[in-house]
């Protein structure tokens, strides 16, 4: 097959990835880990070096850290934390660093170390570039996974058997043609892959204009009286903003919010602005500045046949709540095990169709949460007299502090969002007819209802229940489940070609979390099916949860012409 414009392109017959991933950020790396861990050859290309000071995400939430645990690198990320895992993850609201305290949230995002019965890993405050370094090192240790930097996707076409892509080496200026069975665009908001399949981002642009400034300020942590925190929201009339430590070496971030139209922050002006915002006169060394616009966008489609979108390529939202990187990694996990299942031969076409069915409702829910959080910034919290050293000023600060607690709780204590999302409408989940619980953004109530995240528990040997789940499906059986039913399940899985591990925890508490005698858990730790008896026609269960119950032809997305 010849590609238009391929005249000077060298075909690389030695590079035969089954999946081509465009983008080596956390989303692309998560997908590569899911594939590489299962022995699926893949190539990750990235047009940049992925180095720099840009703050991007700073919270790796509990669900993402659980994926890191499953990948065997949770402790590696913990050791890489520049501030240390014991650094308190407090969020302080004050008039300015040198000003008055309004209120504080302790253990925001659940970063405090220690065991919690609801999850296997606490969250972590760590710069995204450090997260990427840990993920990249792990990816490069996996056989069959290649990572190429300074390489961009120039064009691609697809047919019934795969995708033909032209790659360009930005250093050498050379091009090569490779063929893969699937292509995934994890290439961000300006996605080349999204443009190539004719998808669009639709929604609201320009909810606010903001700046990120990364700077070095020795002594700033000791120059105020609010104690250590991961973020300080500065609520004042002149420069409402966020500020906080980002890395070792006295490296901080500064984010003035909701900038007025037409105003531009020049790097040389940033130190004076930081002094004004904080009220602290120190030498501030500016390392980088960049403007960003808060928007709410969702892709019109996430797929065209053998080409998929993940992460910012198909959803964008304001970064309030720490959802962006974490939600993108969730995309990589969901798509990764499904692509691997199809490529290994035990997953069917409907499994790939389920990717958008499952992830789009999660994206819509999280986008709404982020926009709600964005609606209350320091700009909206300021009131005249808030910084006055008077009894009236003190009373006003108390009232504003109470308002902050009510309005921002859903931004900093959102376990219901992190763990409570469900795949209720998925075609590869077998609904058991039980009533769906309402969504609560704060309170997470574990449930073994199909589509939900499997409830977590600590076992008596100190391990997590999740540590005993497999890369394939896991059948969790009560300790008194009939041995003949368990053996029948194993045999039926074998005949169906579905990887299955059976576990029977002895802890009595497991029965309360998993009230049915049998619970079938997917590779991504979500419940696929449950019941009190293992069905004699279990082949139908395996056919549905692996997406083989319908056509074996790859469908979904757009068609030719």
PDB file of C-alpha atoms in Angstrom, residues 206-394:
ATOM      1  CA  UNK A 206     -12.223  30.562  27.510  1.00  0.00           C
ATOM      2  CA  UNK A 207     -13.812  30.048  30.910  1.00  0.00           C
ATOM      3  CA  UNK A 208     -10.821  32.035  32.206  1.00  0.00           C
ATOM      4  CA  UNK A 209      -7.292  33.116  31.286  1.00  0.00           C
ATOM      5  CA  UNK A 210      -4.529  32.176  33.720  1.00  0.00           C
ATOM      6  CA  UNK A 211      -0.759  32.012  34.018  1.00  0.00           C
ATOM      7  CA  UNK A 212       1.677  29.417  35.313  1.00  0.00           C
ATOM      8  CA  UNK A 213       4.928  30.784  36.697  1.00  0.00           C
ATOM      9  CA  UNK A 214       7.653  28.483  38.003  1.00  0.00           C
ATOM     10  CA  UNK A 215      10.223  30.215  40.149  1.00  0.00           C
ATOM     11  CA  UNK A 216      12.938  29.614  42.719  1.00  0.00           C
ATOM     12  CA  UNK A 217      12.689  31.403  46.072  1.00  0.00           C
ATOM     13  CA  UNK A 218      15.072  30.311  48.862  1.00  0.00           C
ATOM     14  CA  UNK A 219      13.550  31.089  52.224  1.00  0.00           C
ATOM     15  CA  UNK A 220       9.956  31.525  51.091  1.00  0.00           C
ATOM     16  CA  UNK A 221       8.746  28.481  53.043  1.00  0.00           C
ATOM     17  CA  UNK A 222      10.090  30.025  56.242  1.00  0.00           C
ATOM     18  CA  UNK A 223       8.920  33.564  55.481  1.00  0.00           C
ATOM     19  CA  UNK A 224       5.253  33.054  56.350  1.00  0.00           C
ATOM     20  CA  UNK A 225       3.308  31.771  59.359  1.00  0.00           C
ATOM     21  CA  UNK A 226       0.779  29.435  57.699  1.00  0.00           C
ATOM     22  CA  UNK A 227       2.850  26.264  57.969  1.00  0.00           C
ATOM     23  CA  UNK A 228       3.617  23.726  55.256  1.00  0.00           C
ATOM     24  CA  UNK A 229       0.992  23.098  52.596  1.00  0.00           C
ATOM     25  CA  UNK A 230       0.818  21.923  49.003  1.00  0.00           C
ATOM     26  CA  UNK A 231      -1.228  24.949  47.902  1.00  0.00           C
ATOM     27  CA  UNK A 232      -1.924  28.396  49.258  1.00  0.00           C
ATOM     28  CA  UNK A 233      -4.923  30.174  47.797  1.00  0.00           C
ATOM     29  CA  UNK A 234      -4.276  33.899  48.080  1.00  0.00           C
ATOM     30  CA  UNK A 235      -7.576  35.781  48.257  1.00  0.00           C
ATOM     31  CA  UNK A 236      -6.933  39.474  47.778  1.00  0.00           C
ATOM     32  CA  UNK A 237      -8.150  42.265  45.552  1.00  0.00           C
ATOM     33  CA  UNK A 238      -4.930  42.968  43.657  1.00  0.00           C
ATOM     34  CA  UNK A 239      -3.625  39.503  42.733  1.00  0.00           C
ATOM     35  CA  UNK A 240      -5.902  36.565  43.512  1.00  0.00           C
ATOM     36  CA  UNK A 241      -3.736  33.522  42.905  1.00  0.00           C
ATOM     37  CA  UNK A 242      -2.488  30.075  43.873  1.00  0.00           C
ATOM     38  CA  UNK A 243       1.049  29.459  45.050  1.00  0.00           C
ATOM     39  CA  UNK A 244       2.853  26.437  46.437  1.00  0.00           C
ATOM     40  CA  UNK A 245       5.990  24.287  46.545  1.00  0.00           C
ATOM     41  CA  UNK A 246       6.558  22.178  43.456  1.00  0.00           C
ATOM     42  CA  UNK A 247       9.944  20.532  43.784  1.00  0.00           C
ATOM     43  CA  UNK A 248      13.091  20.416  45.869  1.00  0.00           C
ATOM     44  CA  UNK A 249      15.584  23.268  45.616  1.00  0.00           C
ATOM     45  CA  UNK A 250      13.060  25.914  46.719  1.00  0.00           C
ATOM     46  CA  UNK A 251      11.145  25.572  43.456  1.00  0.00           C
ATOM     47  CA  UNK A 252       7.584  26.937  43.581  1.00  0.00           C
ATOM     48  CA  UNK A 253       4.650  27.532  41.261  1.00  0.00           C
ATOM     49  CA  UNK A 254       2.563  30.710  41.092  1.00  0.00           C
ATOM     50  CA  UNK A 255      -0.774  30.925  39.301  1.00  0.00           C
ATOM     51  CA  UNK A 256      -2.623  34.253  39.023  1.00  0.00           C
ATOM     52  CA  UNK A 257      -6.211  33.347  38.117  1.00  0.00           C
ATOM     53  CA  UNK A 258      -8.898  34.797  35.863  1.00  0.00           C
ATOM     54  CA  UNK A 259      -6.656  37.371  34.212  1.00  0.00           C
ATOM     55  CA  UNK A 260      -8.462  40.329  32.676  1.00  0.00           C
ATOM     56  CA  UNK A 261      -8.721  40.454  28.867  1.00  0.00           C
ATOM     57  CA  UNK A 262      -5.770  42.107  27.158  1.00  0.00           C
ATOM     58  CA  UNK A 263      -3.422  41.803  30.128  1.00  0.00           C
ATOM     59  CA  UNK A 264      -0.164  39.920  29.587  1.00  0.00           C
ATOM     60  CA  UNK A 265       2.398  38.773  32.130  1.00  0.00           C
ATOM     61  CA  UNK A 266       5.946  39.291  30.925  1.00  0.00           C
ATOM     62  CA  UNK A 267       8.645  37.163  32.607  1.00  0.00           C
ATOM     63  CA  UNK A 268      10.460  40.268  33.854  1.00  0.00           C
ATOM     64  CA  UNK A 269       7.283  41.460  35.568  1.00  0.00           C
ATOM     65  CA  UNK A 270       6.618  38.177  37.392  1.00  0.00           C
ATOM     66  CA  UNK A 271       8.868  38.789  40.454  1.00  0.00           C
ATOM     67  CA  UNK A 272       7.111  42.043  41.259  1.00  0.00           C
ATOM     68  CA  UNK A 273       3.734  40.357  40.876  1.00  0.00           C
ATOM     69  CA  UNK A 274       4.749  37.535  43.225  1.00  0.00           C
ATOM     70  CA  UNK A 275       5.927  40.090  45.812  1.00  0.00           C
ATOM     71  CA  UNK A 276       2.630  41.937  45.540  1.00  0.00           C
ATOM     72  CA  UNK A 277       0.564  38.758  45.795  1.00  0.00           C
ATOM     73  CA  UNK A 278       2.462  37.289  48.757  1.00  0.00           C
ATOM     74  CA  UNK A 279       3.464  40.455  50.592  1.00  0.00           C
ATOM     75  CA  UNK A 280       6.939  38.928  51.000  1.00  0.00           C
ATOM     76  CA  UNK A 281       9.999  40.694  49.585  1.00  0.00           C
ATOM     77  CA  UNK A 282      12.524  38.079  48.483  1.00  0.00           C
ATOM     78  CA  UNK A 283      14.666  37.588  45.378  1.00  0.00           C
ATOM     79  CA  UNK A 284      12.474  35.557  43.006  1.00  0.00           C
ATOM     80  CA  UNK A 285      14.195  33.741  40.139  1.00  0.00           C
ATOM     81  CA  UNK A 286      11.658  33.081  37.383  1.00  0.00           C
ATOM     82  CA  UNK A 287      12.277  29.780  35.583  1.00  0.00           C
ATOM     83  CA  UNK A 288       9.313  29.737  33.201  1.00  0.00           C
ATOM     84  CA  UNK A 289       6.009  31.450  32.445  1.00  0.00           C
ATOM     85  CA  UNK A 290       3.161  30.336  30.239  1.00  0.00           C
ATOM     86  CA  UNK A 291      -0.425  31.365  29.704  1.00  0.00           C
ATOM     87  CA  UNK A 292      -3.231  28.842  29.695  1.00  0.00           C
ATOM     88  CA  UNK A 293      -6.956  29.073  29.092  1.00  0.00           C
ATOM     89  CA  UNK A 294      -9.490  27.108  31.109  1.00  0.00           C
ATOM     90  CA  UNK A 295     -12.084  25.438  28.858  1.00  0.00           C
ATOM     91  CA  UNK A 296     -14.555  22.580  28.839  1.00  0.00           C
ATOM     92  CA  UNK A 297     -14.327  20.337  25.778  1.00  0.00           C
ATOM     93  CA  UNK A 298     -15.383  16.815  24.891  1.00  0.00           C
ATOM     94  CA  UNK A 299     -14.583  14.925  21.701  1.00  0.00           C
ATOM     95  CA  UNK A 300     -17.352  14.237  19.202  1.00  0.00           C
ATOM     96  CA  UNK A 301     -16.014  10.672  18.940  1.00  0.00           C
ATOM     97  CA  UNK A 302     -13.115   8.762  20.461  1.00  0.00           C
ATOM     98  CA  UNK A 303     -12.671   6.322  17.618  1.00  0.00           C
ATOM     99  CA  UNK A 304     -12.564   5.680  13.921  1.00  0.00           C
ATOM    100  CA  UNK A 305     -12.291   1.892  13.395  1.00  0.00           C
ATOM    101  CA  UNK A 306      -8.646   1.070  14.257  1.00  0.00           C
ATOM    102  CA  UNK A 307      -7.744   4.551  15.508  1.00  0.00           C
ATOM    103  CA  UNK A 308      -8.523   5.711  19.058  1.00  0.00           C
ATOM    104  CA  UNK A 309      -8.165   8.890  21.118  1.00  0.00           C
ATOM    105  CA  UNK A 310      -7.257   9.115  24.812  1.00  0.00           C
ATOM    106  CA  UNK A 311      -6.533  11.820  27.377  1.00  0.00           C
ATOM    107  CA  UNK A 312      -6.552  15.484  26.382  1.00  0.00           C
ATOM    108  CA  UNK A 313      -6.990  14.455  22.756  1.00  0.00           C
ATOM    109  CA  UNK A 314     -10.670  13.791  23.550  1.00  0.00           C
ATOM    110  CA  UNK A 315     -11.428  15.771  26.733  1.00  0.00           C
ATOM    111  CA  UNK A 316     -10.269  19.041  28.329  1.00  0.00           C
ATOM    112  CA  UNK A 317     -11.356  20.778  31.503  1.00  0.00           C
ATOM    113  CA  UNK A 318     -10.133  23.287  34.109  1.00  0.00           C
ATOM    114  CA  UNK A 319      -7.408  21.808  36.351  1.00  0.00           C
ATOM    115  CA  UNK A 320      -9.287  22.275  39.604  1.00  0.00           C
ATOM    116  CA  UNK A 321      -9.680  19.007  41.467  1.00  0.00           C
ATOM    117  CA  UNK A 322      -6.588  17.317  40.046  1.00  0.00           C
ATOM    118  CA  UNK A 323      -8.480  15.188  37.548  1.00  0.00           C
ATOM    119  CA  UNK A 324      -6.765  15.747  34.197  1.00  0.00           C
ATOM    120  CA  UNK A 325      -3.674  13.522  34.226  1.00  0.00           C
ATOM    121  CA  UNK A 326      -5.388  10.951  36.414  1.00  0.00           C
ATOM    122  CA  UNK A 327      -8.414  10.672  34.135  1.00  0.00           C
ATOM    123  CA  UNK A 328      -6.123  10.323  31.115  1.00  0.00           C
ATOM    124  CA  UNK A 329      -4.197   7.501  32.776  1.00  0.00           C
ATOM    125  CA  UNK A 330      -7.567   5.841  33.401  1.00  0.00           C
ATOM    126  CA  UNK A 331      -8.229   6.068  29.652  1.00  0.00           C
ATOM    127  CA  UNK A 332      -4.910   4.349  28.963  1.00  0.00           C
ATOM    128  CA  UNK A 333      -5.743   1.556  31.406  1.00  0.00           C
ATOM    129  CA  UNK A 334      -9.241   0.954  30.020  1.00  0.00           C
ATOM    130  CA  UNK A 335      -8.126   0.936  26.391  1.00  0.00           C
ATOM    131  CA  UNK A 336      -4.871  -0.908  27.087  1.00  0.00           C
ATOM    132  CA  UNK A 337      -6.221  -4.154  28.501  1.00  0.00           C
ATOM    133  CA  UNK A 338      -8.964  -4.240  25.875  1.00  0.00           C
ATOM    134  CA  UNK A 339      -6.545  -3.817  22.957  1.00  0.00           C
ATOM    135  CA  UNK A 340      -4.322  -6.485  24.494  1.00  0.00           C
ATOM    136  CA  UNK A 341      -7.271  -8.863  24.842  1.00  0.00           C
ATOM    137  CA  UNK A 342      -8.224  -8.413  21.188  1.00  0.00           C
ATOM    138  CA  UNK A 343      -4.631  -8.813  20.021  1.00  0.00           C
ATOM    139  CA  UNK A 344      -4.189 -11.908  22.197  1.00  0.00           C
ATOM    140  CA  UNK A 345      -7.314 -13.422  20.646  1.00  0.00           C
ATOM    141  CA  UNK A 346      -9.636 -13.663  23.640  1.00  0.00           C
ATOM    142  CA  UNK A 347     -11.263 -10.235  23.281  1.00  0.00           C
ATOM    143  CA  UNK A 348     -13.931  -9.425  20.699  1.00  0.00           C
ATOM    144  CA  UNK A 349     -15.072  -6.404  18.719  1.00  0.00           C
ATOM    145  CA  UNK A 350     -17.577  -5.245  21.337  1.00  0.00           C
ATOM    146  CA  UNK A 351     -14.757  -4.944  23.863  1.00  0.00           C
ATOM    147  CA  UNK A 352     -13.268  -2.141  21.770  1.00  0.00           C
ATOM    148  CA  UNK A 353     -16.698  -0.599  21.260  1.00  0.00           C
ATOM    149  CA  UNK A 354     -17.051  -0.431  25.048  1.00  0.00           C
ATOM    150  CA  UNK A 355     -14.082   1.961  25.435  1.00  0.00           C
ATOM    151  CA  UNK A 356     -16.056   5.072  24.559  1.00  0.00           C
ATOM    152  CA  UNK A 357     -19.256   3.714  26.150  1.00  0.00           C
ATOM    153  CA  UNK A 358     -17.426   3.391  29.469  1.00  0.00           C
ATOM    154  CA  UNK A 359     -15.142   6.406  29.458  1.00  0.00           C
ATOM    155  CA  UNK A 360     -17.397   9.135  28.028  1.00  0.00           C
ATOM    156  CA  UNK A 361     -19.815   9.202  31.023  1.00  0.00           C
ATOM    157  CA  UNK A 362     -16.799   9.372  33.361  1.00  0.00           C
ATOM    158  CA  UNK A 363     -15.388  12.281  31.377  1.00  0.00           C
ATOM    159  CA  UNK A 364     -18.715  14.119  31.413  1.00  0.00           C
ATOM    160  CA  UNK A 365     -19.045  13.691  35.171  1.00  0.00           C
ATOM    161  CA  UNK A 366     -15.492  14.855  35.851  1.00  0.00           C
ATOM    162  CA  UNK A 367     -15.759  17.793  33.446  1.00  0.00           C
ATOM    163  CA  UNK A 368     -18.830  18.981  35.343  1.00  0.00           C
ATOM    164  CA  UNK A 369     -16.976  18.649  38.653  1.00  0.00           C
ATOM    165  CA  UNK A 370     -13.974  20.602  37.357  1.00  0.00           C
ATOM    166  CA  UNK A 371     -16.141  23.401  35.955  1.00  0.00           C
ATOM    167  CA  UNK A 372     -17.995  23.640  39.280  1.00  0.00           C
ATOM    168  CA  UNK A 373     -14.667  23.898  41.112  1.00  0.00           C
ATOM    169  CA  UNK A 374     -13.470  26.537  38.659  1.00  0.00           C
ATOM    170  CA  UNK A 375     -16.541  28.677  39.347  1.00  0.00           C
ATOM    171  CA  UNK A 376     -15.219  29.585  42.816  1.00  0.00           C
ATOM    172  CA  UNK A 377     -11.719  31.070  42.637  1.00  0.00           C
ATOM    173  CA  UNK A 378     -10.036  33.656  44.779  1.00  0.00           C
ATOM    174  CA  UNK A 379     -11.495  36.245  42.427  1.00  0.00           C
ATOM    175  CA  UNK A 380     -15.009  35.369  43.615  1.00  0.00           C
ATOM    176  CA  UNK A 381     -14.052  35.000  47.285  1.00  0.00           C
ATOM    177  CA  UNK A 382     -12.572  38.447  47.846  1.00  0.00           C
ATOM    178  CA  UNK A 383     -14.617  41.009  49.780  1.00  0.00           C
ATOM    179  CA  UNK A 384     -13.589  44.533  50.834  1.00  0.00           C
ATOM    180  CA  UNK A 385     -12.268  44.585  54.397  1.00  0.00           C
ATOM    181  CA  UNK A 386     -11.112  40.972  54.322  1.00  0.00           C
ATOM    182  CA  UNK A 387      -7.528  41.924  55.176  1.00  0.00           C
ATOM    183  CA  UNK A 388      -8.384  44.528  57.831  1.00  0.00           C
ATOM    184  CA  UNK A 389      -6.830  44.147  61.295  1.00  0.00           C
ATOM    185  CA  UNK A 390     -10.143  44.885  62.990  1.00  0.00           C
ATOM    186  CA  UNK A 391     -12.884  42.919  64.709  1.00  0.00           C
ATOM    187  CA  UNK A 392     -15.031  43.471  61.618  1.00  0.00           C
ATOM    188  CA  UNK A 393     -12.225  42.093  59.441  1.00  0.00           C
ATOM    189  CA  UNK A 394     -11.903  39.056  61.714  1.00  0.00           C
TER     190      UNK A 394
END
